mmCIF file of N, CA and C in Angstrom:
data_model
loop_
_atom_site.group_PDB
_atom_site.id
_atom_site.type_symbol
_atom_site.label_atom_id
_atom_site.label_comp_id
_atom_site.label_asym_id
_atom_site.label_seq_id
_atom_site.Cartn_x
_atom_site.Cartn_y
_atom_site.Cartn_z
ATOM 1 N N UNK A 249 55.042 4.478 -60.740
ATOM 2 C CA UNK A 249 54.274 5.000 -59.611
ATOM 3 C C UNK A 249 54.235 6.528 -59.718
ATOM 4 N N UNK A 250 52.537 7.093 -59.516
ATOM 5 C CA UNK A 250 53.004 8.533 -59.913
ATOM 6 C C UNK A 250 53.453 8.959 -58.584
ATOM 7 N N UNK A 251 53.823 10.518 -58.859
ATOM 8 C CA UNK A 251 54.766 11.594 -57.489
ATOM 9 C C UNK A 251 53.917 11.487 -56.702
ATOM 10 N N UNK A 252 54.014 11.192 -55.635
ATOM 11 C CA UNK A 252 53.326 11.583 -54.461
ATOM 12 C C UNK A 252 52.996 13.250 -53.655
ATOM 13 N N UNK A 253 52.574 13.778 -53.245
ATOM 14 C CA UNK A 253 52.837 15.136 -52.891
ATOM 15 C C UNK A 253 52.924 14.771 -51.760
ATOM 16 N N UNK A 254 53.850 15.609 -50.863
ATOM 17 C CA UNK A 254 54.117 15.341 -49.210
ATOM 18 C C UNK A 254 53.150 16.086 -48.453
ATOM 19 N N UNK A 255 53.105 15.014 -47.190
ATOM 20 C CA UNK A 255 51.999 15.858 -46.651
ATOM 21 C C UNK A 255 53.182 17.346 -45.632
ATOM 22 N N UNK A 256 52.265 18.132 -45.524
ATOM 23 C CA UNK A 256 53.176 19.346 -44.871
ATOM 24 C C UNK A 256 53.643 19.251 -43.348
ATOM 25 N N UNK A 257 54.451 19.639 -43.129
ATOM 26 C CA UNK A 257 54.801 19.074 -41.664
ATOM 27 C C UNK A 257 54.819 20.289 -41.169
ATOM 28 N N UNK A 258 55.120 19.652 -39.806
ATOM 29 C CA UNK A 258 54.849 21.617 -38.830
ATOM 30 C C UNK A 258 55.619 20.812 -37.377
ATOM 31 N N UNK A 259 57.130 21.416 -37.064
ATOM 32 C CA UNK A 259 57.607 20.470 -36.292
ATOM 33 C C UNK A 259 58.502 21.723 -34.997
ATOM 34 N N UNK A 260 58.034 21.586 -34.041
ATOM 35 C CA UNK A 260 58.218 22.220 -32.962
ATOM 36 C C UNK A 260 59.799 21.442 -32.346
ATOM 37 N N UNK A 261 60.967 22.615 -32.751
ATOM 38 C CA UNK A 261 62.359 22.305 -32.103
ATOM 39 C C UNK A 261 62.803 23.089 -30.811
ATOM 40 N N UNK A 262 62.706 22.040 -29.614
ATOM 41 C CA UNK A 262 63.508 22.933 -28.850
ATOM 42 C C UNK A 262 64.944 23.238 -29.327
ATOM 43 N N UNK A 263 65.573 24.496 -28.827
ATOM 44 C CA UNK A 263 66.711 25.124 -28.747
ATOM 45 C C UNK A 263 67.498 25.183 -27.727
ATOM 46 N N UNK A 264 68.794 25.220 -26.984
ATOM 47 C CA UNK A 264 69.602 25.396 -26.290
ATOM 48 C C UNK A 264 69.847 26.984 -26.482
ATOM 49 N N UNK A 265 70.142 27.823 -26.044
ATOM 50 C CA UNK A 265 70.565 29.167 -25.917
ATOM 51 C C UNK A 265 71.905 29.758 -26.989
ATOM 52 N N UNK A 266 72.819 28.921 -26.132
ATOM 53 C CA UNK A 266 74.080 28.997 -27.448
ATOM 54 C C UNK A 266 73.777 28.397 -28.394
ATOM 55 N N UNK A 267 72.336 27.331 -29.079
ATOM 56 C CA UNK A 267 72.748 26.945 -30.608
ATOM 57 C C UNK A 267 71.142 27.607 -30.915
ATOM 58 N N UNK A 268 70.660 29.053 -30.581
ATOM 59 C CA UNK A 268 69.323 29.747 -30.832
ATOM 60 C C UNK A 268 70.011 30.476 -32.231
ATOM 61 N N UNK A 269 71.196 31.008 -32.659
ATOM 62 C CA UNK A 269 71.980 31.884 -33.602
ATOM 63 C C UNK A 269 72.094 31.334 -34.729
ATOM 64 N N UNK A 270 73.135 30.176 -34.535
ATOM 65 C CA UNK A 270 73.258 29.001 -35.525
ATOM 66 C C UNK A 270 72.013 28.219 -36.110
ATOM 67 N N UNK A 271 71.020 27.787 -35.309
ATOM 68 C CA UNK A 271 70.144 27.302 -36.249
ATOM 69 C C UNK A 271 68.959 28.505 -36.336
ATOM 70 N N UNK A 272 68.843 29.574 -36.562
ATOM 71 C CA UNK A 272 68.314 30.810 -36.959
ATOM 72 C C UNK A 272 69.320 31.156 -38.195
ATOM 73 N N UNK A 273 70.574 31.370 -38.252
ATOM 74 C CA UNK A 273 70.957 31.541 -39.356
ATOM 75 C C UNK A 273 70.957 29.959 -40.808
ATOM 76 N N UNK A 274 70.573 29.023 -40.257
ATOM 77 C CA UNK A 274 70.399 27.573 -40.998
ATOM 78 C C UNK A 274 69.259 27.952 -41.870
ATOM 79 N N UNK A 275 68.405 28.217 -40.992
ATOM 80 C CA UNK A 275 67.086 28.673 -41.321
ATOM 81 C C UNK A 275 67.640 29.588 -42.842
ATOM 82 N N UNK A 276 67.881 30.371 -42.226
ATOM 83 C CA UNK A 276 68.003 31.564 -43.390
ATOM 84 C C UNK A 276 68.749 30.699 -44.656
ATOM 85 N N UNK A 277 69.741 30.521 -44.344
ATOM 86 C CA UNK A 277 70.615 29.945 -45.295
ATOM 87 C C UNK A 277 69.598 28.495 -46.486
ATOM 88 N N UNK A 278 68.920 28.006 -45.915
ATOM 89 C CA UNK A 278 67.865 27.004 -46.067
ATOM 90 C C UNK A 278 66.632 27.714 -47.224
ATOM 91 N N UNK A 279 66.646 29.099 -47.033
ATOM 92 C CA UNK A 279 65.494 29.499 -48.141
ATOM 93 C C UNK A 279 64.296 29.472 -46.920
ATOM 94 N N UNK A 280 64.554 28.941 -45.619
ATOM 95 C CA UNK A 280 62.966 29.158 -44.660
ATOM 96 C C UNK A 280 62.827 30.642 -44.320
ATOM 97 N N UNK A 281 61.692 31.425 -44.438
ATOM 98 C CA UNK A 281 60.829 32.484 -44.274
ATOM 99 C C UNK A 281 60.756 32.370 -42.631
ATOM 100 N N UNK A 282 60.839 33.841 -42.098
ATOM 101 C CA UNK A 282 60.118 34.197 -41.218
ATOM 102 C C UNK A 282 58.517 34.679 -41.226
ATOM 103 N N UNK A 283 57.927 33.461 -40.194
ATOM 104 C CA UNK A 283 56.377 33.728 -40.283
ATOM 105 C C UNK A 283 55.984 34.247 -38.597
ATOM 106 N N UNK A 284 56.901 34.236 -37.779
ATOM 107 C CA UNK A 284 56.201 34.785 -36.938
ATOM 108 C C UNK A 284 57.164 34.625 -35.446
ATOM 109 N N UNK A 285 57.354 35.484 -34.528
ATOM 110 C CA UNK A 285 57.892 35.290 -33.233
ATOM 111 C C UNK A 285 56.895 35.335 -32.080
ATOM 112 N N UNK A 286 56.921 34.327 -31.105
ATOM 113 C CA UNK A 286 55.782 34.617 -29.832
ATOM 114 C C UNK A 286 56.407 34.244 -28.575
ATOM 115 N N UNK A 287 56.015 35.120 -27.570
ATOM 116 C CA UNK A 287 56.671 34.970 -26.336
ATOM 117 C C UNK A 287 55.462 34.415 -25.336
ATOM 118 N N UNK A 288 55.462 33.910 -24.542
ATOM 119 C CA UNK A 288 54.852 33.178 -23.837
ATOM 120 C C UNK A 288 55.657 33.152 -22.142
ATOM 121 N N UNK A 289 55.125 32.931 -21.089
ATOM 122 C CA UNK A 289 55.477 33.454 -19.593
ATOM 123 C C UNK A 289 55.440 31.767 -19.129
ATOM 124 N N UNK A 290 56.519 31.822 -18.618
ATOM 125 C CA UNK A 290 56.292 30.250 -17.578
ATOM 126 C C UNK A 290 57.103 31.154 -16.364
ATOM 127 N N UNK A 291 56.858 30.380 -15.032
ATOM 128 C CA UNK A 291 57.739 30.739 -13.625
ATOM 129 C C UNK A 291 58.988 31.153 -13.823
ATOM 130 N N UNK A 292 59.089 32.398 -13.919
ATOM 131 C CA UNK A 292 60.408 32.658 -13.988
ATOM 132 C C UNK A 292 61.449 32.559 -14.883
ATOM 133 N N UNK A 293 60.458 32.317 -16.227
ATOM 134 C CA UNK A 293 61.010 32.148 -17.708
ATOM 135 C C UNK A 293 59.927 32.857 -18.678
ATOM 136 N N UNK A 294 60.979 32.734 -19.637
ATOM 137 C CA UNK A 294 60.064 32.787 -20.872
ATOM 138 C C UNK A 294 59.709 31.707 -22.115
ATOM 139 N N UNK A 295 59.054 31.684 -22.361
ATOM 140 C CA UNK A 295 59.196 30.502 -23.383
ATOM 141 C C UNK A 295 58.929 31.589 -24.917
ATOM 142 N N UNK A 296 59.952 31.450 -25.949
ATOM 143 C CA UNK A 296 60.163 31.640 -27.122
ATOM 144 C C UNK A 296 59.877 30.801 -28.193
ATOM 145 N N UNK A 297 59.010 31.557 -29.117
ATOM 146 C CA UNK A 297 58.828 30.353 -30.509
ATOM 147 C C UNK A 297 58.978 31.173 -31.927
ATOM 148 N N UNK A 298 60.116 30.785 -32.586
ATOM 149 C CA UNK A 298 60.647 31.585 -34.098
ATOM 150 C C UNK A 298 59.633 30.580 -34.436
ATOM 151 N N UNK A 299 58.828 31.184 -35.776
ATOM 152 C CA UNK A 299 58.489 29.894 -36.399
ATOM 153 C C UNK A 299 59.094 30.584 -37.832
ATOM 154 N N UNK A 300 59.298 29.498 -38.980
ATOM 155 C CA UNK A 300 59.848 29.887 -40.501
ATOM 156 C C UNK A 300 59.068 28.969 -41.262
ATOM 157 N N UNK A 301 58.930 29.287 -42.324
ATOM 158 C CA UNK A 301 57.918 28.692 -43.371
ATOM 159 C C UNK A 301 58.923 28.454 -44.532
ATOM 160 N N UNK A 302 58.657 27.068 -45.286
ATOM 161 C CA UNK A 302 59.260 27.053 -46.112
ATOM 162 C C UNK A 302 57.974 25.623 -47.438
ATOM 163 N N UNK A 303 57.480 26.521 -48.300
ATOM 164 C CA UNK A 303 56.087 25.711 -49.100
ATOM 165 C C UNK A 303 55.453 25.689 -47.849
ATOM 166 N N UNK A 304 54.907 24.805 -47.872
ATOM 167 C CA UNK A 304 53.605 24.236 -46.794
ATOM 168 C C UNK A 304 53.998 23.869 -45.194
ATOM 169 N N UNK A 305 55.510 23.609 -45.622
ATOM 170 C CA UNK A 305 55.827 23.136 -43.672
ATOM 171 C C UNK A 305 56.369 24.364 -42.798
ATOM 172 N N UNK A 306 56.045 24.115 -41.965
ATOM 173 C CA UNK A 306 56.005 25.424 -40.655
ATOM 174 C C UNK A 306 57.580 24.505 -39.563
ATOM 175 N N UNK A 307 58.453 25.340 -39.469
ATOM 176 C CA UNK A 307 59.555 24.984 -37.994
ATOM 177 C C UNK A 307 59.294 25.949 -37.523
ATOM 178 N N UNK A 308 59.134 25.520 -36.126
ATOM 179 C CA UNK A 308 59.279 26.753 -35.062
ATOM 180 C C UNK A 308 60.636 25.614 -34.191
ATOM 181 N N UNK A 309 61.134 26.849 -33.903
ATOM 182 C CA UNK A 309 62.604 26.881 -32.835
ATOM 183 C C UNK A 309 61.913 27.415 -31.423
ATOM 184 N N UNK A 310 62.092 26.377 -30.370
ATOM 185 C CA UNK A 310 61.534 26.858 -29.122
ATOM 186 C C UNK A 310 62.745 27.063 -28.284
ATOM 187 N N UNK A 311 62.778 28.578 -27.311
ATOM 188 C CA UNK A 311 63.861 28.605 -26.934
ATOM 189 C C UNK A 311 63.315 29.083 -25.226
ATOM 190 N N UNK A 312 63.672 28.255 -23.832
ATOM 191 C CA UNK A 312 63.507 28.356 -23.127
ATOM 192 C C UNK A 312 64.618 29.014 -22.561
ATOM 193 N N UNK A 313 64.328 30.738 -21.862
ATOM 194 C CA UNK A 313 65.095 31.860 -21.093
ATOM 195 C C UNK A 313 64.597 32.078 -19.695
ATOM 196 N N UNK A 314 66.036 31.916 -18.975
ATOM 197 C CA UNK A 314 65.281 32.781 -17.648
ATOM 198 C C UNK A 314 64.686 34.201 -17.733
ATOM 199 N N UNK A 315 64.080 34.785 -16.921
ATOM 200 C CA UNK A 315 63.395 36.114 -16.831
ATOM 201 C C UNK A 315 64.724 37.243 -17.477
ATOM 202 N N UNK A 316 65.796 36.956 -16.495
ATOM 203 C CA UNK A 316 66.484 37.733 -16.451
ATOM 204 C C UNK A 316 67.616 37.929 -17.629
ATOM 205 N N UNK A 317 67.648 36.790 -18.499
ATOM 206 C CA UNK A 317 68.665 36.484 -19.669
ATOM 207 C C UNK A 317 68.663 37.461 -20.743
ATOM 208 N N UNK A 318 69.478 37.669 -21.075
ATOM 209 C CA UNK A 318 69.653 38.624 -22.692
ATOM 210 C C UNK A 318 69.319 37.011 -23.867
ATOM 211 N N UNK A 319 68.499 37.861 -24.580
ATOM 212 C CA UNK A 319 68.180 36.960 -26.043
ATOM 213 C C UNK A 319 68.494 37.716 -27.000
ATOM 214 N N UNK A 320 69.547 37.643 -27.758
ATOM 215 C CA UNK A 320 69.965 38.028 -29.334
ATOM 216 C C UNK A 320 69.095 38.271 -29.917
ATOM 217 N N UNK A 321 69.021 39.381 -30.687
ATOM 218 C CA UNK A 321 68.148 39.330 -31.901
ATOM 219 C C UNK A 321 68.331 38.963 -33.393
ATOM 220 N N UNK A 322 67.389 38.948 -33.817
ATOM 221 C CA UNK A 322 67.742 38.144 -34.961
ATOM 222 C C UNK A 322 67.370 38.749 -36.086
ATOM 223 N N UNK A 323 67.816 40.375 -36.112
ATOM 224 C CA UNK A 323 67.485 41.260 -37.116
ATOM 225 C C UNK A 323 68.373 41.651 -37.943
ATOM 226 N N UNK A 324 69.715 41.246 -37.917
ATOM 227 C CA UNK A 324 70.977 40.947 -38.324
ATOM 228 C C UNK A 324 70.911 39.665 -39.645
ATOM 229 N N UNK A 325 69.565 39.022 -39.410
ATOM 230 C CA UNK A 325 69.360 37.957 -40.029
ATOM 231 C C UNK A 325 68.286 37.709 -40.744
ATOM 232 N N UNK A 326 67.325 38.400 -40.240
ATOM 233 C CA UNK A 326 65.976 38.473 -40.377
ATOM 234 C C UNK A 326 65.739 39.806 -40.191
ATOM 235 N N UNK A 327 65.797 41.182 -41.074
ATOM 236 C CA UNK A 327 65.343 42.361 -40.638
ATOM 237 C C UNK A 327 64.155 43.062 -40.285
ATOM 238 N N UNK A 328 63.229 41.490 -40.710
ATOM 239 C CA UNK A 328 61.439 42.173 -39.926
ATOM 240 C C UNK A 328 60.781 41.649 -39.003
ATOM 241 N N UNK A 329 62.222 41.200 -38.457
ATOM 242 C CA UNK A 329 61.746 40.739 -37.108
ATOM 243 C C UNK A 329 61.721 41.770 -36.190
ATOM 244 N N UNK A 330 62.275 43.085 -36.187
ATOM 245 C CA UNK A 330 62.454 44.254 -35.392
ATOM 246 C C UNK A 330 60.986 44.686 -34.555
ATOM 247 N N UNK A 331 60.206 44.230 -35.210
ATOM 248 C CA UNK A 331 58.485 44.728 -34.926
ATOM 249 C C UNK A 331 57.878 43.938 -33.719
ATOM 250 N N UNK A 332 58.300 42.674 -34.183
ATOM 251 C CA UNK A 332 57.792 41.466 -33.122
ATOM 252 C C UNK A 332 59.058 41.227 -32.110
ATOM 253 N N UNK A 333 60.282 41.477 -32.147
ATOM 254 C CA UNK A 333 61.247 41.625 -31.635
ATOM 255 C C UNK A 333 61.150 43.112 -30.069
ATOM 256 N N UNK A 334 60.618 44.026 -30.536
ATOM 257 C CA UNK A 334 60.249 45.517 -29.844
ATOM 258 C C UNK A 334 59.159 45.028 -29.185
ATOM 259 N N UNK A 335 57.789 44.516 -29.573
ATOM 260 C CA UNK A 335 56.530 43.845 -29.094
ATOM 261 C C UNK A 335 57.147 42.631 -27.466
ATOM 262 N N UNK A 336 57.704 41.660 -27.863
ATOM 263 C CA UNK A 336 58.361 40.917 -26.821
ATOM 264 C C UNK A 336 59.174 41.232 -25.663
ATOM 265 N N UNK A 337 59.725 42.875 -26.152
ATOM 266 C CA UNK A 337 60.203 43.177 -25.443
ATOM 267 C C UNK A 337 59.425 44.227 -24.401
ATOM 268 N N UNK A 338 59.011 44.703 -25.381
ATOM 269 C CA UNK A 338 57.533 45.590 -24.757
ATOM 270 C C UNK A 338 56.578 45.373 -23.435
ATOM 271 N N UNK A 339 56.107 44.476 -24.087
ATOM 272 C CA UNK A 339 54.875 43.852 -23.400
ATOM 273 C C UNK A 339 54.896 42.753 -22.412
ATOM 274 N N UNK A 340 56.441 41.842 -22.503
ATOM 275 C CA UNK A 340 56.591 40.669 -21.635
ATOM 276 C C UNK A 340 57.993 40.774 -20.813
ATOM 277 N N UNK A 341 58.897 42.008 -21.187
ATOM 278 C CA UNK A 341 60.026 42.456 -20.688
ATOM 279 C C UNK A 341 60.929 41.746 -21.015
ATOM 280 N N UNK A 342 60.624 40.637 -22.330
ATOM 281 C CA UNK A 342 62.316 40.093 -22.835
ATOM 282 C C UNK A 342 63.559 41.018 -23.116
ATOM 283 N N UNK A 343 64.406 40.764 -22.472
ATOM 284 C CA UNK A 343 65.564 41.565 -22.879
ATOM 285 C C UNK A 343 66.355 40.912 -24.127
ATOM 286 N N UNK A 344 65.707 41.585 -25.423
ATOM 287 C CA UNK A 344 66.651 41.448 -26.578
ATOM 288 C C UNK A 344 67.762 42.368 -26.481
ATOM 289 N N UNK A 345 68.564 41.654 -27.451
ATOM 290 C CA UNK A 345 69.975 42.717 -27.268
ATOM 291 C C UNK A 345 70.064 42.877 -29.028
ATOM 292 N N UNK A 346 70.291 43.861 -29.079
ATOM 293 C CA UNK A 346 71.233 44.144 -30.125
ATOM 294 C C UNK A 346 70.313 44.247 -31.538
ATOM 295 N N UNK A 347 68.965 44.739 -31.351
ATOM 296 C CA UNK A 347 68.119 44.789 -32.188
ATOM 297 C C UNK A 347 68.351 46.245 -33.657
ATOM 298 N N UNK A 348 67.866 45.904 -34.551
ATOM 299 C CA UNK A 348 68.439 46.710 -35.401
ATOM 300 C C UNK A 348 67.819 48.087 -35.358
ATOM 301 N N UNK A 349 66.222 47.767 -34.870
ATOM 302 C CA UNK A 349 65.464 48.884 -34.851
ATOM 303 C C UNK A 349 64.849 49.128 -33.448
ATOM 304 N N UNK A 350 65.363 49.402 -32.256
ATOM 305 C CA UNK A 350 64.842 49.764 -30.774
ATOM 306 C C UNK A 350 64.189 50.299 -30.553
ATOM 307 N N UNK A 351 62.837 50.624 -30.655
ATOM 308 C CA UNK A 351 61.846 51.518 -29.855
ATOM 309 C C UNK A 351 61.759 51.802 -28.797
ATOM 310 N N UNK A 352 62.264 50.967 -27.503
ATOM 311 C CA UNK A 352 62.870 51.794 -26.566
ATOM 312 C C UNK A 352 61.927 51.747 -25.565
ATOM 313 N N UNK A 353 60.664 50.417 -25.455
ATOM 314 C CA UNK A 353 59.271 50.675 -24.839
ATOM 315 C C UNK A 353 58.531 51.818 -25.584
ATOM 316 N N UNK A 354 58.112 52.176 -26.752
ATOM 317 C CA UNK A 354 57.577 53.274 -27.153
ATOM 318 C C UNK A 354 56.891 52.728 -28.700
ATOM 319 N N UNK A 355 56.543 51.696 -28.670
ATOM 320 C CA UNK A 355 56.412 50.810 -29.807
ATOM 321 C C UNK A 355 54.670 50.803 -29.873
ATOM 322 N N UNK A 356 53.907 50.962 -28.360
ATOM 323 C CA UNK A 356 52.348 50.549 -28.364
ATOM 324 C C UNK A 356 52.464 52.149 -27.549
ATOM 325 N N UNK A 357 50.977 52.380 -27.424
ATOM 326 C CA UNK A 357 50.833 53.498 -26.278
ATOM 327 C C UNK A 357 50.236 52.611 -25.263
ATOM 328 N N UNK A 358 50.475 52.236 -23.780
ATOM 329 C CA UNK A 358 50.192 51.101 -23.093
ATOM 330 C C UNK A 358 49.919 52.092 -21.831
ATOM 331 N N UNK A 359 49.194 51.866 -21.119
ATOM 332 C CA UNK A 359 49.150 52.806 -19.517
ATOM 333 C C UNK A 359 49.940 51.863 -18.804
ATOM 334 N N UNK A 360 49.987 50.431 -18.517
ATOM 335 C CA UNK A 360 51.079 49.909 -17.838
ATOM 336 C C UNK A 360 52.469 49.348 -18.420
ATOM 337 N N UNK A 361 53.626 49.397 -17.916
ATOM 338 C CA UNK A 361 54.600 49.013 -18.163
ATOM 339 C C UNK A 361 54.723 47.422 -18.180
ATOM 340 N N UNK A 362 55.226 47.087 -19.685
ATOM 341 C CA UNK A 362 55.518 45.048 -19.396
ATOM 342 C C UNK A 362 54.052 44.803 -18.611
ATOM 343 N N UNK A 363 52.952 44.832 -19.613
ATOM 344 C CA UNK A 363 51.525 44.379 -18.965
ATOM 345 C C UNK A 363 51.421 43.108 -19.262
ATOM 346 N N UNK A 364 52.543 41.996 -19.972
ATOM 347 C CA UNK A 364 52.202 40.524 -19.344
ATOM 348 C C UNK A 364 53.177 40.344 -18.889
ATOM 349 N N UNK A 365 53.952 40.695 -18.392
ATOM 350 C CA UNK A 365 55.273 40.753 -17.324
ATOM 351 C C UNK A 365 54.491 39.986 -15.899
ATOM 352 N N UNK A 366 54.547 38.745 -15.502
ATOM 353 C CA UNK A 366 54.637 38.852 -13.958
ATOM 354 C C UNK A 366 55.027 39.505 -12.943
ATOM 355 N N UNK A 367 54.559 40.678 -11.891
ATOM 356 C CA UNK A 367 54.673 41.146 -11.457
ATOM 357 C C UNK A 367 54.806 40.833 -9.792
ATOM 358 N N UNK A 368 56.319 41.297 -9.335
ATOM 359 C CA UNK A 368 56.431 40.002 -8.219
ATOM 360 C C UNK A 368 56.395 40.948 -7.085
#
């Protein structure tokens, strides 16, 4: 029977908070690529999506935060995440901690502060 080629998968994992580190460093350890971080607004949360590429299949790690929570960064692990890491924090007011490269809100020139921030 000849090889089959697999078809590519693309598989959306939620995350728990304490295991967002551990399977971000799996990732790494695994040979999966960072392809992209996106923050997204629900009531009083945020919704988070790492995605990593590895050949043709796409994981994204979904990590649901209150407004107010510190989220690790993951530049310790991933060092170009600092860009999209500063952006999330920027623009939607995630509080990353511990980022390698901080811009400090000074990342876009923006006239409003956290302009997809819900504003209460």
């Amino acid at each position: 029977m000849p090889n089959q080629a697999q078809e590519p998968r693309n598989t959306i994992e939620p995350v728990q908070p304490e295991d967002f580190l551990p399977a971000v460093i799996h990732c790494k350890m695994q040979a999966w690529r960072l392809v992209q971080l996106c923050a997204t607004r629900l009531p009083g949360q945020y919704e988070l999506s790492y995605s990593f590429a590895k050949g043709l299949n796409l994981r994204t790690l979904r990590l649901v935060v209150n407004e107010d929570a510190n989220v690790p960064s993951i530049t310790q692990i991933y060092p170009g995440a600092f860009l999209q890491e500063n952006e999330m924090a920027e623009l939607f007011g995630v509080r990353v901690t511990d980022m390698s490269q901080d811009y400090h809100q000074r990342l876009y020139r923006i006239a409003r502060e956290t302009p997809f921030k819900e504003k209460g």
